[in-house]
PDB file of C-alpha atoms in Angstrom:
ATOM      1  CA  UNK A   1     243.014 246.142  93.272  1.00 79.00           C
ATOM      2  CA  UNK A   2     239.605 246.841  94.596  1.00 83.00           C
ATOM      3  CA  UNK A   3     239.665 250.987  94.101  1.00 88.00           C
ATOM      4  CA  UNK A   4     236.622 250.996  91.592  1.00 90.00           C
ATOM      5  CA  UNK A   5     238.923 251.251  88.492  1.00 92.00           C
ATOM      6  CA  UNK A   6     236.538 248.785  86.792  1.00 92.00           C
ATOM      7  CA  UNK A   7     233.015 250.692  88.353  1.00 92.00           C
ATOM      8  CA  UNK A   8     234.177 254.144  86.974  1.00 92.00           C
ATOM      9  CA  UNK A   9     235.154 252.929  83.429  1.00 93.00           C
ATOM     10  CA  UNK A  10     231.566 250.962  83.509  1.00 93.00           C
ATOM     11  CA  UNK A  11     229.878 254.666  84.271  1.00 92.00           C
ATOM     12  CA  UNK A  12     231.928 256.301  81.409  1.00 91.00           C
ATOM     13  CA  UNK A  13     230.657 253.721  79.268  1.00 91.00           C
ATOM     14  CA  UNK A  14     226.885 254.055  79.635  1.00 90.00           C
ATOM     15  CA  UNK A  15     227.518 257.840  79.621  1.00 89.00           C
ATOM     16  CA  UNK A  16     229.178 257.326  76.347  1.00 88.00           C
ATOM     17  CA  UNK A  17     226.480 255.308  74.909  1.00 84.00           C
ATOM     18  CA  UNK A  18     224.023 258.161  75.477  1.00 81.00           C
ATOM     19  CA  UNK A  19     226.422 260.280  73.237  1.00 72.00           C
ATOM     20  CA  UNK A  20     225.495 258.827  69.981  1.00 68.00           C
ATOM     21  CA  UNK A  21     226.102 262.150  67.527  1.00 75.00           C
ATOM     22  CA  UNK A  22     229.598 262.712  69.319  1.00 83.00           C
ATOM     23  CA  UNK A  23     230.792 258.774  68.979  1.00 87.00           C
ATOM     24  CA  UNK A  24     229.978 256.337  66.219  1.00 88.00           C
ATOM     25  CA  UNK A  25     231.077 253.599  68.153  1.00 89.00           C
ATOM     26  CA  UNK A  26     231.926 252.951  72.044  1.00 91.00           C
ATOM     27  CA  UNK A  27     233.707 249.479  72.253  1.00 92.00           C
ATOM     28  CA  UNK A  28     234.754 247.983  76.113  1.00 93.00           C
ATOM     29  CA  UNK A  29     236.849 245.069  76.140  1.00 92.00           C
ATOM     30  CA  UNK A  30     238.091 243.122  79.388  1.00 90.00           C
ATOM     31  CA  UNK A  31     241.268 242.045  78.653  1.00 89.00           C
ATOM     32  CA  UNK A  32     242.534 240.406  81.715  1.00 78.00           C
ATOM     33  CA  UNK A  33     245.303 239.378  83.101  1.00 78.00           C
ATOM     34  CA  UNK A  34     246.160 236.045  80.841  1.00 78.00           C
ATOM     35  CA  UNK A  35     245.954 238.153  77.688  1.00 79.00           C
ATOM     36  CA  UNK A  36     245.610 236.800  74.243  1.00 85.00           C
ATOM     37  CA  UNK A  37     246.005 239.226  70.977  1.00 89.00           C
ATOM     38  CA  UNK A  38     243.202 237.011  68.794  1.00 88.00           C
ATOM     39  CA  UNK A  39     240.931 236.796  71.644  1.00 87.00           C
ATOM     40  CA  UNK A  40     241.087 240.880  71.790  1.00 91.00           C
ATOM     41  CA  UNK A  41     240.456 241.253  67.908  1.00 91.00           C
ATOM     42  CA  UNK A  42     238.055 239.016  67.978  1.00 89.00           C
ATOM     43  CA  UNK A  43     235.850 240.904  70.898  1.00 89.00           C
ATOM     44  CA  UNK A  44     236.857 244.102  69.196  1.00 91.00           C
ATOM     45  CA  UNK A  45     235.601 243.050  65.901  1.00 90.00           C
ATOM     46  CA  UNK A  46     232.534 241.316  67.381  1.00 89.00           C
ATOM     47  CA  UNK A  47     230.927 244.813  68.956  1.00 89.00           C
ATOM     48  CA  UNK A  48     231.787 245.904  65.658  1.00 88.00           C
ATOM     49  CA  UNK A  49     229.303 243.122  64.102  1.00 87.00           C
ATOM     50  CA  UNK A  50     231.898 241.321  61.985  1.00 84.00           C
ATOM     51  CA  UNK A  51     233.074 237.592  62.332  1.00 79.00           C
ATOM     52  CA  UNK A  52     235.983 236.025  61.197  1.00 75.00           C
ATOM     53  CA  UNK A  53     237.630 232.492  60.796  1.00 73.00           C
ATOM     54  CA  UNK A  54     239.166 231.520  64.048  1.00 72.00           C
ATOM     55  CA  UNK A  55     242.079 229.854  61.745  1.00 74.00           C
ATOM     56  CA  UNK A  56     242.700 233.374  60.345  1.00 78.00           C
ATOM     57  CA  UNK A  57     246.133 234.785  60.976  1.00 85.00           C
ATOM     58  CA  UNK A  58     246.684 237.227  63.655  1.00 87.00           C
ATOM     59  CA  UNK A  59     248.176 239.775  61.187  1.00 90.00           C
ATOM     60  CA  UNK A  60     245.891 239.975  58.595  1.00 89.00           C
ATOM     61  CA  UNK A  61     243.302 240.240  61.156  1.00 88.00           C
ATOM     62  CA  UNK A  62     245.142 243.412  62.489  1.00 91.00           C
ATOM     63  CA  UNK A  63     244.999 244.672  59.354  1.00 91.00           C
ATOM     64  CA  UNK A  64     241.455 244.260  58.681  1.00 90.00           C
ATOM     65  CA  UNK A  65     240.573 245.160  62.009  1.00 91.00           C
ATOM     66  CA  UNK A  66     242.743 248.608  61.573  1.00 92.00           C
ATOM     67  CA  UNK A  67     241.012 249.688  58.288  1.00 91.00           C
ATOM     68  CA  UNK A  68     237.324 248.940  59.977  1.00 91.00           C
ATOM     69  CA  UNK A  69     238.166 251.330  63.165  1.00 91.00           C
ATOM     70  CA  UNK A  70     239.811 253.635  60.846  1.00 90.00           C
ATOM     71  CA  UNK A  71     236.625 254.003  58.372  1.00 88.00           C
ATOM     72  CA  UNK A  72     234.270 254.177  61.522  1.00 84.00           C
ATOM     73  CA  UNK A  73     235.742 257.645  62.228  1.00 85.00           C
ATOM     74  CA  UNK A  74     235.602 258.726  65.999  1.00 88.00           C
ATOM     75  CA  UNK A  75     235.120 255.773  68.045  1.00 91.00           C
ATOM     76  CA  UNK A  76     236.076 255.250  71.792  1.00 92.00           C
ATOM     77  CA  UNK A  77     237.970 252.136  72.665  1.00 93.00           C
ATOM     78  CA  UNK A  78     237.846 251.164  76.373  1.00 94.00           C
ATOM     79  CA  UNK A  79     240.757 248.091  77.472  1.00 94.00           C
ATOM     80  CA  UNK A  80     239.939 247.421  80.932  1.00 93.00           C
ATOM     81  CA  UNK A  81     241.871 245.581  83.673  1.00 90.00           C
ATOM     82  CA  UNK A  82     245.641 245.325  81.361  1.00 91.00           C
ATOM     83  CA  UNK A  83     248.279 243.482  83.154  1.00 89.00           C
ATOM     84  CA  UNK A  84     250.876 243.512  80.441  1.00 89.00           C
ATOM     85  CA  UNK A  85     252.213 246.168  78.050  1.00 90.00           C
ATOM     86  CA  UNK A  86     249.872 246.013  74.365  1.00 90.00           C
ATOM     87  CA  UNK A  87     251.089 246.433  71.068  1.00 91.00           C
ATOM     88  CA  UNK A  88     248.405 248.408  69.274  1.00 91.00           C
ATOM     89  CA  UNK A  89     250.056 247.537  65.936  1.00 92.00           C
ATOM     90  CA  UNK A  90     250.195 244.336  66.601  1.00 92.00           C
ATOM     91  CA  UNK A  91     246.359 244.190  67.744  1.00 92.00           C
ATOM     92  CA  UNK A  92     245.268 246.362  64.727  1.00 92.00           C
ATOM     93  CA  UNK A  93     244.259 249.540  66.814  1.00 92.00           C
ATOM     94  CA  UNK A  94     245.141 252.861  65.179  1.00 90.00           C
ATOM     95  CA  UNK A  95     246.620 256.171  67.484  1.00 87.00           C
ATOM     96  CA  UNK A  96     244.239 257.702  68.516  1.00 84.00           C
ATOM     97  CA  UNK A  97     243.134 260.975  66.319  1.00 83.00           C
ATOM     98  CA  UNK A  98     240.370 263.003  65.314  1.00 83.00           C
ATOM     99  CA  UNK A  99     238.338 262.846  68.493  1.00 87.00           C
ATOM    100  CA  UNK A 100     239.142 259.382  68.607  1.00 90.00           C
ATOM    101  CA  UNK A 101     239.870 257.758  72.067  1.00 91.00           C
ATOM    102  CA  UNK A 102     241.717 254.958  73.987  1.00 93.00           C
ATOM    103  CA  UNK A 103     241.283 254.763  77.783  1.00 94.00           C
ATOM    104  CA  UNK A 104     243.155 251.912  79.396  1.00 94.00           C
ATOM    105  CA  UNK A 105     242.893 250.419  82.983  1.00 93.00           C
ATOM    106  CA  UNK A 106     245.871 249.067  84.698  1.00 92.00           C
ATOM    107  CA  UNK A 107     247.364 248.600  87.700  1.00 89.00           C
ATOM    108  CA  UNK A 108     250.604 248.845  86.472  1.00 89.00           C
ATOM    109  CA  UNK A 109     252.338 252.754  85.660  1.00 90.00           C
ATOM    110  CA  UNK A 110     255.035 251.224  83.155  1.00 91.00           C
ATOM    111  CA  UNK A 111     251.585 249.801  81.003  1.00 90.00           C
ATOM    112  CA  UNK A 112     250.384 253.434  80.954  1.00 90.00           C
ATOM    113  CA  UNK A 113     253.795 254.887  79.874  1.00 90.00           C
ATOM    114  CA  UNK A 114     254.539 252.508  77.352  1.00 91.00           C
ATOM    115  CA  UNK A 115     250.947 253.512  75.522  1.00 90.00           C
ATOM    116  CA  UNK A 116     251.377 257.022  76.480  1.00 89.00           C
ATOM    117  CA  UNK A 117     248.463 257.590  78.361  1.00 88.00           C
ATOM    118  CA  UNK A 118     247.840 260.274  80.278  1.00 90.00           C
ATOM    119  CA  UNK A 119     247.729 259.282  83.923  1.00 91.00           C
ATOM    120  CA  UNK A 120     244.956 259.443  85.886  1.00 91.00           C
ATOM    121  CA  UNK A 121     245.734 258.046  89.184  1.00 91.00           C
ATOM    122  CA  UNK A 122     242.326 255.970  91.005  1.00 91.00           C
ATOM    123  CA  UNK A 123     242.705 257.796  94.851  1.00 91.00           C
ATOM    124  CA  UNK A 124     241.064 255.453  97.798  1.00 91.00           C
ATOM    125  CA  UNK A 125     237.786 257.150  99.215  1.00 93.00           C
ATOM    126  CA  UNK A 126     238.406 259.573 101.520  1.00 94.00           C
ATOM    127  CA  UNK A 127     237.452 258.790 105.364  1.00 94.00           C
ATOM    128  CA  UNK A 128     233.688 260.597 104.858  1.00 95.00           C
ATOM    129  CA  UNK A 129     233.074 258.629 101.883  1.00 96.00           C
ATOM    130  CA  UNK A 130     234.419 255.564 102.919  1.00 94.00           C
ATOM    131  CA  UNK A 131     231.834 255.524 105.997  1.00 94.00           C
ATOM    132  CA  UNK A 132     228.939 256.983 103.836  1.00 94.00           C
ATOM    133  CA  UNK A 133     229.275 254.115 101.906  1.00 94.00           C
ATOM    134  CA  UNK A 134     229.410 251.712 104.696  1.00 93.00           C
ATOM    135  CA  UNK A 135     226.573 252.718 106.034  1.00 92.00           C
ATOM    136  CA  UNK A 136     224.522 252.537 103.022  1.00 92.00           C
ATOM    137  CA  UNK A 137     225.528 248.638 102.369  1.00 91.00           C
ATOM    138  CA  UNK A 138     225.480 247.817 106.451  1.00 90.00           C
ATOM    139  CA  UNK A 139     222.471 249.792 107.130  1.00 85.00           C
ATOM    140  CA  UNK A 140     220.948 252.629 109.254  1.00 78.00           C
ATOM    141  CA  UNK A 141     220.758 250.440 112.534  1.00 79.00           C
ATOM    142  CA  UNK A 142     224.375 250.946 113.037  1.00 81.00           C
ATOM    143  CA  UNK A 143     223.744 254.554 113.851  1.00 79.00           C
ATOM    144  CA  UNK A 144     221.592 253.328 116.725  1.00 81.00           C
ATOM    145  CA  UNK A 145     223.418 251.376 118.695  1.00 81.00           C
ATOM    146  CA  UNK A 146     226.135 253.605 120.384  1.00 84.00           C
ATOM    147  CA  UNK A 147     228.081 250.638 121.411  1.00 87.00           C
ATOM    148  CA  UNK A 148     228.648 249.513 117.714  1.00 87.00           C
ATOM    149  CA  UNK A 149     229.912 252.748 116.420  1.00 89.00           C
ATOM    150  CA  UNK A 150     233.431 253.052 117.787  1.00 91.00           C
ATOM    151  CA  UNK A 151     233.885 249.193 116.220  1.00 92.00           C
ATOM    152  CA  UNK A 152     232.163 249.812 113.003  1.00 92.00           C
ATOM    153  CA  UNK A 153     234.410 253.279 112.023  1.00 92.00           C
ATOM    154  CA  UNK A 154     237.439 250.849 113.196  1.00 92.00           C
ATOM    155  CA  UNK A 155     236.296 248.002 110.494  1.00 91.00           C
ATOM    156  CA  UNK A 156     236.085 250.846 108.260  1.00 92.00           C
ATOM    157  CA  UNK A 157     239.558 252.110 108.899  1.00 91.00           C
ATOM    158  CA  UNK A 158     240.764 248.504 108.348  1.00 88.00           C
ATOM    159  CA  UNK A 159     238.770 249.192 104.646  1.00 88.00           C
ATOM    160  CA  UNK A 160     241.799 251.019 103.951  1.00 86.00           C
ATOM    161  CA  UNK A 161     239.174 253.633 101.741  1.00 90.00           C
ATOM    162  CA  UNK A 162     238.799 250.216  99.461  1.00 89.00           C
ATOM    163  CA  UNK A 163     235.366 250.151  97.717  1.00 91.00           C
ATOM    164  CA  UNK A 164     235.157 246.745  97.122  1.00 87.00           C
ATOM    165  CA  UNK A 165     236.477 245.995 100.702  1.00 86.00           C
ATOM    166  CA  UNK A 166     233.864 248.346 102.459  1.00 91.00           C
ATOM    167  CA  UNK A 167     231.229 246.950 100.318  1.00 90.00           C
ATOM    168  CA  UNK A 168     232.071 242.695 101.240  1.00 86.00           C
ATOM    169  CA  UNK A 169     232.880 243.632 104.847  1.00 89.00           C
ATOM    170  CA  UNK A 170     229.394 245.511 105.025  1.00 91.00           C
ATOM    171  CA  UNK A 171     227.443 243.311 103.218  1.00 88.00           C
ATOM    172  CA  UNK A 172     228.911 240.422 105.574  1.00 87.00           C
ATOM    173  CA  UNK A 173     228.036 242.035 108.490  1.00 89.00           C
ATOM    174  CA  UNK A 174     224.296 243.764 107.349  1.00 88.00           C
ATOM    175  CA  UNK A 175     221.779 242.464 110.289  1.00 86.00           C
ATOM    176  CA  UNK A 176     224.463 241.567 112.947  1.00 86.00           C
ATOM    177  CA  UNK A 177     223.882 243.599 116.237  1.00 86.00           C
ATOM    178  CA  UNK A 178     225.666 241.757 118.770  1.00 88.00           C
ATOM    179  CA  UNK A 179     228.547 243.628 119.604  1.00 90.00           C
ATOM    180  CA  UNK A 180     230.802 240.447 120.315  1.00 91.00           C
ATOM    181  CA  UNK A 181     230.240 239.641 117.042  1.00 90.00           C
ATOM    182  CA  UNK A 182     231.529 242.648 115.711  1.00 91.00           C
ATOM    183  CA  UNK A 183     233.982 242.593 118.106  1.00 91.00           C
ATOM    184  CA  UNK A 184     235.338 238.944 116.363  1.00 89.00           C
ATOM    185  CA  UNK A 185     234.654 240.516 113.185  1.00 87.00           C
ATOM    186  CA  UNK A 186     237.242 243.369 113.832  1.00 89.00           C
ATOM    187  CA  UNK A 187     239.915 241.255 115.522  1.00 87.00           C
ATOM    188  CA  UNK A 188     239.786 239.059 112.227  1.00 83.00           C
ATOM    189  CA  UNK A 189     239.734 241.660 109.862  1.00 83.00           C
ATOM    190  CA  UNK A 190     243.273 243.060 111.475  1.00 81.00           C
ATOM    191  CA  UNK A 191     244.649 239.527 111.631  1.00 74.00           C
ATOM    192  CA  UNK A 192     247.892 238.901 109.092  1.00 54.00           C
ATOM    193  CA  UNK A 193     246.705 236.787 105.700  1.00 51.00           C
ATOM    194  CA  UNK A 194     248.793 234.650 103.309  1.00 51.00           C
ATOM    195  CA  UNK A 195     249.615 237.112 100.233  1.00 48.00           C
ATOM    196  CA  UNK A 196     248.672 236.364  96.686  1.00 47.00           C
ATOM    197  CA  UNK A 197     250.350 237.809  94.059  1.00 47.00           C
ATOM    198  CA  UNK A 198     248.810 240.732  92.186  1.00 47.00           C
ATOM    199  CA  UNK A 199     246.233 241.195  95.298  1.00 53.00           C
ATOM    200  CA  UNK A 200     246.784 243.834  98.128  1.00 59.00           C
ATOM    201  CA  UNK A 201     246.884 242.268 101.564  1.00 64.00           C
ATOM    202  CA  UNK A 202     244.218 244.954 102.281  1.00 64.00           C
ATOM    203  CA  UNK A 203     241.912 243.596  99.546  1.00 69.00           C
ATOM    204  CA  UNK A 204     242.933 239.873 100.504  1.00 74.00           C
ATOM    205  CA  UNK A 205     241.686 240.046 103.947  1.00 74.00           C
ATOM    206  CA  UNK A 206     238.285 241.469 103.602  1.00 74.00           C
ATOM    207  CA  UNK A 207     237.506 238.864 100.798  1.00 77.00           C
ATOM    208  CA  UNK A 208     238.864 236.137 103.824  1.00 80.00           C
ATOM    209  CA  UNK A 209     236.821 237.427 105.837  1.00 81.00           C
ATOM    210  CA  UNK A 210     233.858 237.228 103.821  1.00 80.00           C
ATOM    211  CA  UNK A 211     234.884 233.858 102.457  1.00 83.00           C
ATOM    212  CA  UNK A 212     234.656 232.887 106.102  1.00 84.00           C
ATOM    213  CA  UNK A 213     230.916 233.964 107.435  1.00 82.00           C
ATOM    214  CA  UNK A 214     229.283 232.371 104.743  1.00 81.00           C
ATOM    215  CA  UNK A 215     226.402 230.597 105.908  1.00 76.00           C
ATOM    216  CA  UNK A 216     228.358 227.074 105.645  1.00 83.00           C
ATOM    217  CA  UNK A 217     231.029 224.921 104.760  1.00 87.00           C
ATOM    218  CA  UNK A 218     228.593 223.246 101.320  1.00 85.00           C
ATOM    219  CA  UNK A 219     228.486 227.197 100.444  1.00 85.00           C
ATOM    220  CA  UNK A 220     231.887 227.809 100.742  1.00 87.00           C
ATOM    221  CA  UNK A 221     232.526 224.758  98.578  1.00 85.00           C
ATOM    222  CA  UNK A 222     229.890 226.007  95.848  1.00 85.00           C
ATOM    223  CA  UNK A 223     231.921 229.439  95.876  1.00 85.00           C
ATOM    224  CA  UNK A 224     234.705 228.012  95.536  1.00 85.00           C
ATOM    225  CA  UNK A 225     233.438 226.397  92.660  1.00 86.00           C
ATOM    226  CA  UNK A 226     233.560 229.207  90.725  1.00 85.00           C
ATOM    227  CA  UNK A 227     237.158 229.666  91.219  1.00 82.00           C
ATOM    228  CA  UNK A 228     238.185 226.762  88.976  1.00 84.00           C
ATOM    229  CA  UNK A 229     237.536 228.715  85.698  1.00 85.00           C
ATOM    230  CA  UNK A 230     239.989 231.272  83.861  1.00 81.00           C
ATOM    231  CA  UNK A 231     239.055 235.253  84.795  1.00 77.00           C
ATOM    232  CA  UNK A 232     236.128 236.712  83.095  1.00 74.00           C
ATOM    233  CA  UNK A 233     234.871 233.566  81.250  1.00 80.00           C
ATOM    234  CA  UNK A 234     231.263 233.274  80.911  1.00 83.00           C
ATOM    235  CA  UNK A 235     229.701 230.577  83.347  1.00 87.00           C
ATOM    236  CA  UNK A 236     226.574 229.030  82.048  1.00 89.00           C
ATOM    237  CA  UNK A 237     224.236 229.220  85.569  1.00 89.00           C
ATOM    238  CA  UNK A 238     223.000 225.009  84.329  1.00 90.00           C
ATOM    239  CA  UNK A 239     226.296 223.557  84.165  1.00 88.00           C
ATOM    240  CA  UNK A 240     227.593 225.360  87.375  1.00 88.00           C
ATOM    241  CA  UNK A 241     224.196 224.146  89.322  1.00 88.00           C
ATOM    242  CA  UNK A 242     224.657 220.944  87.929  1.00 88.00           C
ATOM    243  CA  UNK A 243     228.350 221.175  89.452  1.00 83.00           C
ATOM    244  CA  UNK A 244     227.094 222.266  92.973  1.00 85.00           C
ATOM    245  CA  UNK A 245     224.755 219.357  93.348  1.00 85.00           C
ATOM    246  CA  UNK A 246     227.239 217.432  92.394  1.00 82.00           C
ATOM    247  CA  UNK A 247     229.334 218.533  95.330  1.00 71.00           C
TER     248      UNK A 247
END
């Protein structure tokens, strides 16, 4: 979690849109971790531009769907963030062929065997990068103040090479130049956090520790907020201010 699985499959995809004569379709799906077989079809089918009956049987609906993608000819079907092994038959999508293409991203190897993907394994940044990017989200200032810089490249080490951890702990710290406060920020950044399941400790404690330096305790309620509905659904911004002023 938190290696940029999700941020390089969003570049393929707007790369692939700009190939219009080599594609005739480029369809990205989030399927997430609670995974439902109608709910795929039907976001499949809706890039595609059709709509069916939600009463309609899952089966015939594979079937329909599997003709469709076969007539389009060379499409490019992108599942991100699968938690569970997928029956293609069972969702309507044909094996890949003639140009055709399926990319899948998982966390989990056995996922990638039983589709038999080809393997492409997401490395952590290396050191250079992992500080590159640091210093573009903290800022330049760090560079200037000698007595930060042996505490900043030891937050960074604590990133783990983590993308998404570089990028909260950075942002969380971006116009801090007391070196105390860094200092804290470090010592709570190595602490030991409560696991979750599915999330790396690494990944875990950076978004504590961002959880924790917001501004207050009403904000940290608001965020939380946001927690109380399912992965990936669509929040409407009026019903979730409504919600906050409610809190």
């Amino acid at each position: 979690g938190g290696v940029g699985k999700t941020t390089i499959m969003k570049i393929l995809n707007n790369q692939l849109l700009k190939k219009i004569k080599k594609f005739n379709i480029v369809i990205w799906i989030t399927v997430s971790k609670e995974m439902n077989i109608s709910k795929i079809q039907n976001s499949i089918l809706l890039q595609m531009g059709v709509v069916l009956p939600e009463n309609e049987d899952e089966t015939i609906r594979a079937g329909m769907l599997y003709e469709m993608l076969t007539r389009r000819g060379r499409y490019v079907l992108i599942l991100d963030d699968l938690w569970d092994k997928l029956s293609l038959e069972e969702v309507g999508i044909p094996e890949p062929s003639n140009g055709s293409k399926l990319v899948v991203t998982t966390r989990m190897l056995d996922v990638c065997r039983y589709l038999e993907c080809r393997e492409v394994k997401m490395p952590t940044l290396p050191e250079h990068d992992a500080w590159s990017l640091f210093l573009k989200k903290v800022g330049g200032d760090v560079l200037k103040n000698e007595s930060l810089l042996p505490i900043a490249k030891s937050i960074v080490a604590q990133c783990a090479g983590l993308p998404l951890a570089i990028v909260t702990v950075a942002s969380s710290m971006k116009g801090i130049t007391n070196v105390h406060e860094w200092r804290n920020a470090l010592n709570e950044l190595t602490r030991s956090v409560r696991g979750v399941t599915g999330l790396d400790e690494k990944v875990l404690r950076q978004l504590q520790f961002s959880y924790d330096h917001l501004e207050c305790e009403r904000v940290q309620h608001c965020f939380l907020c946001c927690a109380l509905y399912p992965e990936d659904y669509n929040i409407s911004e009026f019903n979730l201010i409504e919600l906050w002023i409610a809190i």
